[in-house]
mmCIF file of C-alpha atoms in Angstrom:
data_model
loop_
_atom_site.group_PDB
_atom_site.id
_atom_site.type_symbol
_atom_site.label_atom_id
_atom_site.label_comp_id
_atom_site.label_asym_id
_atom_site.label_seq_id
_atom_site.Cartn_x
_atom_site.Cartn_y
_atom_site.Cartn_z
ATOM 1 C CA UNK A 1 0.000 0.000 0.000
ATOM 2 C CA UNK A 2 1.141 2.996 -0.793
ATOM 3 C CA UNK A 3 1.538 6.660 1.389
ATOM 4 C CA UNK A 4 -1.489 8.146 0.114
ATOM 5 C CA UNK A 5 -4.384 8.534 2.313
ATOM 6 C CA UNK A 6 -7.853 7.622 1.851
ATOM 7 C CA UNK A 7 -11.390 9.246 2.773
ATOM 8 C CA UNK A 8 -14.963 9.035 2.680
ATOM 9 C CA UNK A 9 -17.217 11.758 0.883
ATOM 10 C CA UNK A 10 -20.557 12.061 1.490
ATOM 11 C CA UNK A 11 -22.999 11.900 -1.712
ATOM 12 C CA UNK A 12 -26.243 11.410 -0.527
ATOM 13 C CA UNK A 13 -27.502 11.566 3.575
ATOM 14 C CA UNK A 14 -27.649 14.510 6.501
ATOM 15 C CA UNK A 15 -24.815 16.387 4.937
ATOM 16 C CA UNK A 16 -24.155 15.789 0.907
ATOM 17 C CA UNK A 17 -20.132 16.802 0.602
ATOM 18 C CA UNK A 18 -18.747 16.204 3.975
ATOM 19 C CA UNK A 19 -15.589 14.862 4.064
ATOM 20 C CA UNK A 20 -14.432 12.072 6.824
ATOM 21 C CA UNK A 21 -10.498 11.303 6.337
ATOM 22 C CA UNK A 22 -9.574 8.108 7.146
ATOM 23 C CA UNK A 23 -6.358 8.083 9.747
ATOM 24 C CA UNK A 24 -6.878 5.737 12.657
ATOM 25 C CA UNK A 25 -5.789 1.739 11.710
ATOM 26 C CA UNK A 26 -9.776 0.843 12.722
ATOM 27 C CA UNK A 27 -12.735 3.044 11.999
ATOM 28 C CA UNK A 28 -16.038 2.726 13.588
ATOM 29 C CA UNK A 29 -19.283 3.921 11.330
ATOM 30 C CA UNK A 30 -22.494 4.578 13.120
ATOM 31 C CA UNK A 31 -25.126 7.181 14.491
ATOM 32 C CA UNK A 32 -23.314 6.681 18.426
ATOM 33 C CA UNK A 33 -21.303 9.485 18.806
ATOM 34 C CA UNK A 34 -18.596 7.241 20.096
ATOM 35 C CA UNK A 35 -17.746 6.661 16.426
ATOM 36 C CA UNK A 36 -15.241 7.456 14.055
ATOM 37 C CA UNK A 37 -17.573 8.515 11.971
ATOM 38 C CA UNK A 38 -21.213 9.882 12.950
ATOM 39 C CA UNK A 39 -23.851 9.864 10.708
ATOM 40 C CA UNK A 40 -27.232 10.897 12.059
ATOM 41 C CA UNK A 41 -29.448 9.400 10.284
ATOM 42 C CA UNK A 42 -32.336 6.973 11.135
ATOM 43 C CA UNK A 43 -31.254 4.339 9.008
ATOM 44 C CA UNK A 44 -27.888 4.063 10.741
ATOM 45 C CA UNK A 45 -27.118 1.428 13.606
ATOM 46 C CA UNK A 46 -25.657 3.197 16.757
ATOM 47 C CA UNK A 47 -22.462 1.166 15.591
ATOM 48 C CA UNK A 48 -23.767 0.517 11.717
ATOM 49 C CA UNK A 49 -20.227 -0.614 10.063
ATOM 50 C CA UNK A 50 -16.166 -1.292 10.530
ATOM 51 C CA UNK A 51 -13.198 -0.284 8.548
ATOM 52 C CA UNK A 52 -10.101 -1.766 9.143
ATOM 53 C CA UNK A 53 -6.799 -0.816 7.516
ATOM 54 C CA UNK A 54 -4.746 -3.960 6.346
ATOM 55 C CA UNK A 55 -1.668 -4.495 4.245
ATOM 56 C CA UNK A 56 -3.979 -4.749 0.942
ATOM 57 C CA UNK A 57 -5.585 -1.717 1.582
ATOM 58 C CA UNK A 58 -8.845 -0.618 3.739
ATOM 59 C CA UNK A 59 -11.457 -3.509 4.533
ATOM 60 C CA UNK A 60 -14.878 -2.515 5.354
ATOM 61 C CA UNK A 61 -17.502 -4.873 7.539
ATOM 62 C CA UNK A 62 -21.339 -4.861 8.587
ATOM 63 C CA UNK A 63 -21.548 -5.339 12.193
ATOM 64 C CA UNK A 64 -25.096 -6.481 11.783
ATOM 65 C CA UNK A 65 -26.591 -3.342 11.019
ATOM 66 C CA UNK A 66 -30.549 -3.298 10.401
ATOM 67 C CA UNK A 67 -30.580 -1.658 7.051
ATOM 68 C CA UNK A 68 -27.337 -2.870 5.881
ATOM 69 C CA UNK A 69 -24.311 -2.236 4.516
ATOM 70 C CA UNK A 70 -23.937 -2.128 0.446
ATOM 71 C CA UNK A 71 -21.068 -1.752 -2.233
ATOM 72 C CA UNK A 72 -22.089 -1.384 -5.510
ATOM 73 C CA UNK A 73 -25.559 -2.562 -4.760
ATOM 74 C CA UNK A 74 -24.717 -6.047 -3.143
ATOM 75 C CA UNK A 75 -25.631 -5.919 0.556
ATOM 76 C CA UNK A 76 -22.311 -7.008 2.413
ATOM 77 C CA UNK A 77 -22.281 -9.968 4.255
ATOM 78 C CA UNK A 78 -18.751 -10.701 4.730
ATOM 79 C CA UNK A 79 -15.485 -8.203 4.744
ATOM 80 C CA UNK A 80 -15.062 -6.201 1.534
ATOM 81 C CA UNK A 81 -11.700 -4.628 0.526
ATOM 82 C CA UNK A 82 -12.569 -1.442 -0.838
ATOM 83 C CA UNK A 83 -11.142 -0.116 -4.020
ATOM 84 C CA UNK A 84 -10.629 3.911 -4.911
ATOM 85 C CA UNK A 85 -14.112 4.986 -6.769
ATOM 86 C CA UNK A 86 -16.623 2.610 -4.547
ATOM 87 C CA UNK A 87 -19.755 3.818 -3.361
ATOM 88 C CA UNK A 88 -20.799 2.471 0.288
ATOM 89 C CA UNK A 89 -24.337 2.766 0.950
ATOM 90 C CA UNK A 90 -25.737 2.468 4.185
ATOM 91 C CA UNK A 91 -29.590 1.455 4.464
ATOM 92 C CA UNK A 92 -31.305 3.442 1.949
ATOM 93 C CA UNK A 93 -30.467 6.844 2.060
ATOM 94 C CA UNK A 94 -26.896 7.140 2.974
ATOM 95 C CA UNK A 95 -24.155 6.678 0.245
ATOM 96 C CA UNK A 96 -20.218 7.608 0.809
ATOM 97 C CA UNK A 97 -17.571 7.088 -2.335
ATOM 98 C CA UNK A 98 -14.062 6.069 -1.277
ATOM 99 C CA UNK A 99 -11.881 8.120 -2.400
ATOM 100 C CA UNK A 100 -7.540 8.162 -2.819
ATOM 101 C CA UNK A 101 -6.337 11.798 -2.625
ATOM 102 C CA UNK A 102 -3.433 9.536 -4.490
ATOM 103 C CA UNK A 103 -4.672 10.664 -8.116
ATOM 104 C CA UNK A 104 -2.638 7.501 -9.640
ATOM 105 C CA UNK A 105 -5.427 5.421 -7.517
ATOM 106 C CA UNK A 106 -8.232 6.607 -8.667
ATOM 107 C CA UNK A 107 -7.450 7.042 -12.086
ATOM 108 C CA UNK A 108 -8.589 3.894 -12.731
ATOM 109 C CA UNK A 109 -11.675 3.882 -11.582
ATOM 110 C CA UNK A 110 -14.689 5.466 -13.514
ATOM 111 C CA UNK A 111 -17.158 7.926 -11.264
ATOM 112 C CA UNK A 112 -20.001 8.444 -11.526
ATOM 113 C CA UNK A 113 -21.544 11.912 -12.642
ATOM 114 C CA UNK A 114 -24.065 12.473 -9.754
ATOM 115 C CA UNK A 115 -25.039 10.539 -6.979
ATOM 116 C CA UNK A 116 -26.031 7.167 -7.741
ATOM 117 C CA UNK A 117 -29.210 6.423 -5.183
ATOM 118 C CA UNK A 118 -29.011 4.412 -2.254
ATOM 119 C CA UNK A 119 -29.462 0.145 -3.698
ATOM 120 C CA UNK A 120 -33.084 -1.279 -2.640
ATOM 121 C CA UNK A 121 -32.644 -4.179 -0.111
ATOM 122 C CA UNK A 122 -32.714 -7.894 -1.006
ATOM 123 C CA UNK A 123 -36.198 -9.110 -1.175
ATOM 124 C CA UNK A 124 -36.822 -11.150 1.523
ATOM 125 C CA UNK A 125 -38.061 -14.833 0.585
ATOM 126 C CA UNK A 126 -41.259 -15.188 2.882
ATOM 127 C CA UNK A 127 -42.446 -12.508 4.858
ATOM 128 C CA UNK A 128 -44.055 -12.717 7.664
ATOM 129 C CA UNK A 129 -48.157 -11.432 7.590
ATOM 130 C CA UNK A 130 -48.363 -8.279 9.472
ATOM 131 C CA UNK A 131 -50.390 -8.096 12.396
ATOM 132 C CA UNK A 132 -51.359 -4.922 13.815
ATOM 133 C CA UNK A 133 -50.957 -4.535 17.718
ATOM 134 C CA UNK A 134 -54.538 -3.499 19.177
ATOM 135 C CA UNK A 135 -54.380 -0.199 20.653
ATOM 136 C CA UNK A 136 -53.081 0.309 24.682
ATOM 137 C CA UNK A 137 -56.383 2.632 24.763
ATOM 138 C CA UNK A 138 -59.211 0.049 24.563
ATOM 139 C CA UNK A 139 -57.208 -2.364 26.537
ATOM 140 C CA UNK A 140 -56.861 -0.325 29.496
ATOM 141 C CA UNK A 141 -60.904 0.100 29.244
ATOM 142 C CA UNK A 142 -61.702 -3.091 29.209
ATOM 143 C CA UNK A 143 -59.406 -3.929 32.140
ATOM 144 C CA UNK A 144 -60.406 -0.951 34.272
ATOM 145 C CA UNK A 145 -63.884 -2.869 33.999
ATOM 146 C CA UNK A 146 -62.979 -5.680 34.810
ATOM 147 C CA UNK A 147 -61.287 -4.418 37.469
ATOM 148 C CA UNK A 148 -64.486 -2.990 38.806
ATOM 149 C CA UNK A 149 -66.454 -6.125 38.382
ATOM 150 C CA UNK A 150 -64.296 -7.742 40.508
ATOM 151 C CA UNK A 151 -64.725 -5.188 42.630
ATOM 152 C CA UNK A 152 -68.562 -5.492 42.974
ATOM 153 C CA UNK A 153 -68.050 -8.718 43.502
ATOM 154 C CA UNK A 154 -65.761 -9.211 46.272
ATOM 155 C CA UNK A 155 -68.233 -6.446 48.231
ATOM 156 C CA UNK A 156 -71.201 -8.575 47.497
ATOM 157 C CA UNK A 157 -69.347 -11.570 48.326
ATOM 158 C CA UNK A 158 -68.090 -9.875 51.917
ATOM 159 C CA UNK A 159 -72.098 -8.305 52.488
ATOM 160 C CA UNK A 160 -73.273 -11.832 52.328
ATOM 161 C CA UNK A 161 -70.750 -13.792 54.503
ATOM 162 C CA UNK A 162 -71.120 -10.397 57.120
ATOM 163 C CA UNK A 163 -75.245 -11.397 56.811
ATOM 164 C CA UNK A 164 -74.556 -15.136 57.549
ATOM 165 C CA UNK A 165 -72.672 -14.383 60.035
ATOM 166 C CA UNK A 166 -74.602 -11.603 61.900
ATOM 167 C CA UNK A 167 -77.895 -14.081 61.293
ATOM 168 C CA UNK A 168 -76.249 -16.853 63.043
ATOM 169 C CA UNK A 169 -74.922 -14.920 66.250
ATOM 170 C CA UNK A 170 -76.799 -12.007 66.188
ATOM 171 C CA UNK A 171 -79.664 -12.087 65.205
ATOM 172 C CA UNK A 172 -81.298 -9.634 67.415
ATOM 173 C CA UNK A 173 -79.439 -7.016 65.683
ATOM 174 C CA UNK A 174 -79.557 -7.581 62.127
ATOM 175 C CA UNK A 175 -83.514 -7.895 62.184
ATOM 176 C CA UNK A 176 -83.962 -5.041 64.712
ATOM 177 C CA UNK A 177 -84.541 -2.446 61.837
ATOM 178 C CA UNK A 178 -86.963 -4.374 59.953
ATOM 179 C CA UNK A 179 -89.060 -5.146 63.170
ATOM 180 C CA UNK A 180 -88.612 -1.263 63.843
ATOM 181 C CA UNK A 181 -90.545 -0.676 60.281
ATOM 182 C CA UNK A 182 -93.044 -3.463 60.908
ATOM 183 C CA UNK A 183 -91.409 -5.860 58.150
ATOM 184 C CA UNK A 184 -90.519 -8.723 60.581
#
């Protein structure tokens, strides 16, 4: 490898144009700011992707990202050594180009004119039938009824044992009022 250093330019995402310079031997891509390089978008994993520098050159890695990592439109799925003039695209919306400021190493490569758009993910082979959650709203109705049901209940439940119990040893006192009001 030679001494010329290698970078990331931003084509499409938050901020078309910025540069990110690529110095350290590992580089950490993700919306965390504990990164190497932050990119706030929504598509991003907190810790979306991995460069590493090796003796070939700069090898870049999904770390399991939702969205995925993509060169050229293939979604990555194991380490890629990247080559001056490739565009990365994270998820959907995000695309960087590696780029030499060597200009023997990027000679080679063609580049595109404009931004190329962000590759659309694999299809996936059998999807699973969406099912919408009920709403939290209803729920908590229903249960608050419940809830008072079982309310009603356990005071009917405790009126009747008190009336068993006040008939069998005191019975003086529970039919007092109704003898009072000439019903006994």
């Amino acid at each position: 490898m030679t001494t010329s250093s290698f970078r990331f330019i931003m084509r499409t995402g938050p901020n078309p144009g910025t540069v990110f310079n690529l110095a350290n031997d590992v580089i950490f891509i993700g919306r965390d700011v504990g990164n190497d390089i932050v990119i706030g978008d929504a598509e991003i994993s907190r810790q979306h992707a991995r460069i590493s520098k090796t003796p070939g050159g700069y090898v870049i890695e999904d770390l399991g990202s939702t969205n995925g990592t993509y060169i050229a439109g293939q979604r990555l799925t194991t380490p890629h050594l990247l080559a001056p003039g490739d565009l990365v695209a994270f998820g959907e919306s995000v695309t960087l180009t590696f780029d030499s400021t060597d200009p023997g190493a990027a000679a080679t490569v063609a580049r595109p004119a404009e931004p190329i758009p962000a590759p659309t993910p694999a299809p996936v082979a059998a999807a699973a039938p969406v099912v919408e959650a009920p709403e939290a709203q209803p729920e908590k109705k229903r249960r608050g009824w419940v809830v008072v049901g079982i309310g009603c209940l356990a005071i009917i439940v405790i009126c009747v044992a008190v009336g068993v119990f006040m008939d069998q040893f005191y019975p003086n006192i529970l039919y007092a009022p109704l003898r009072w009001f000439g019903f006994y």
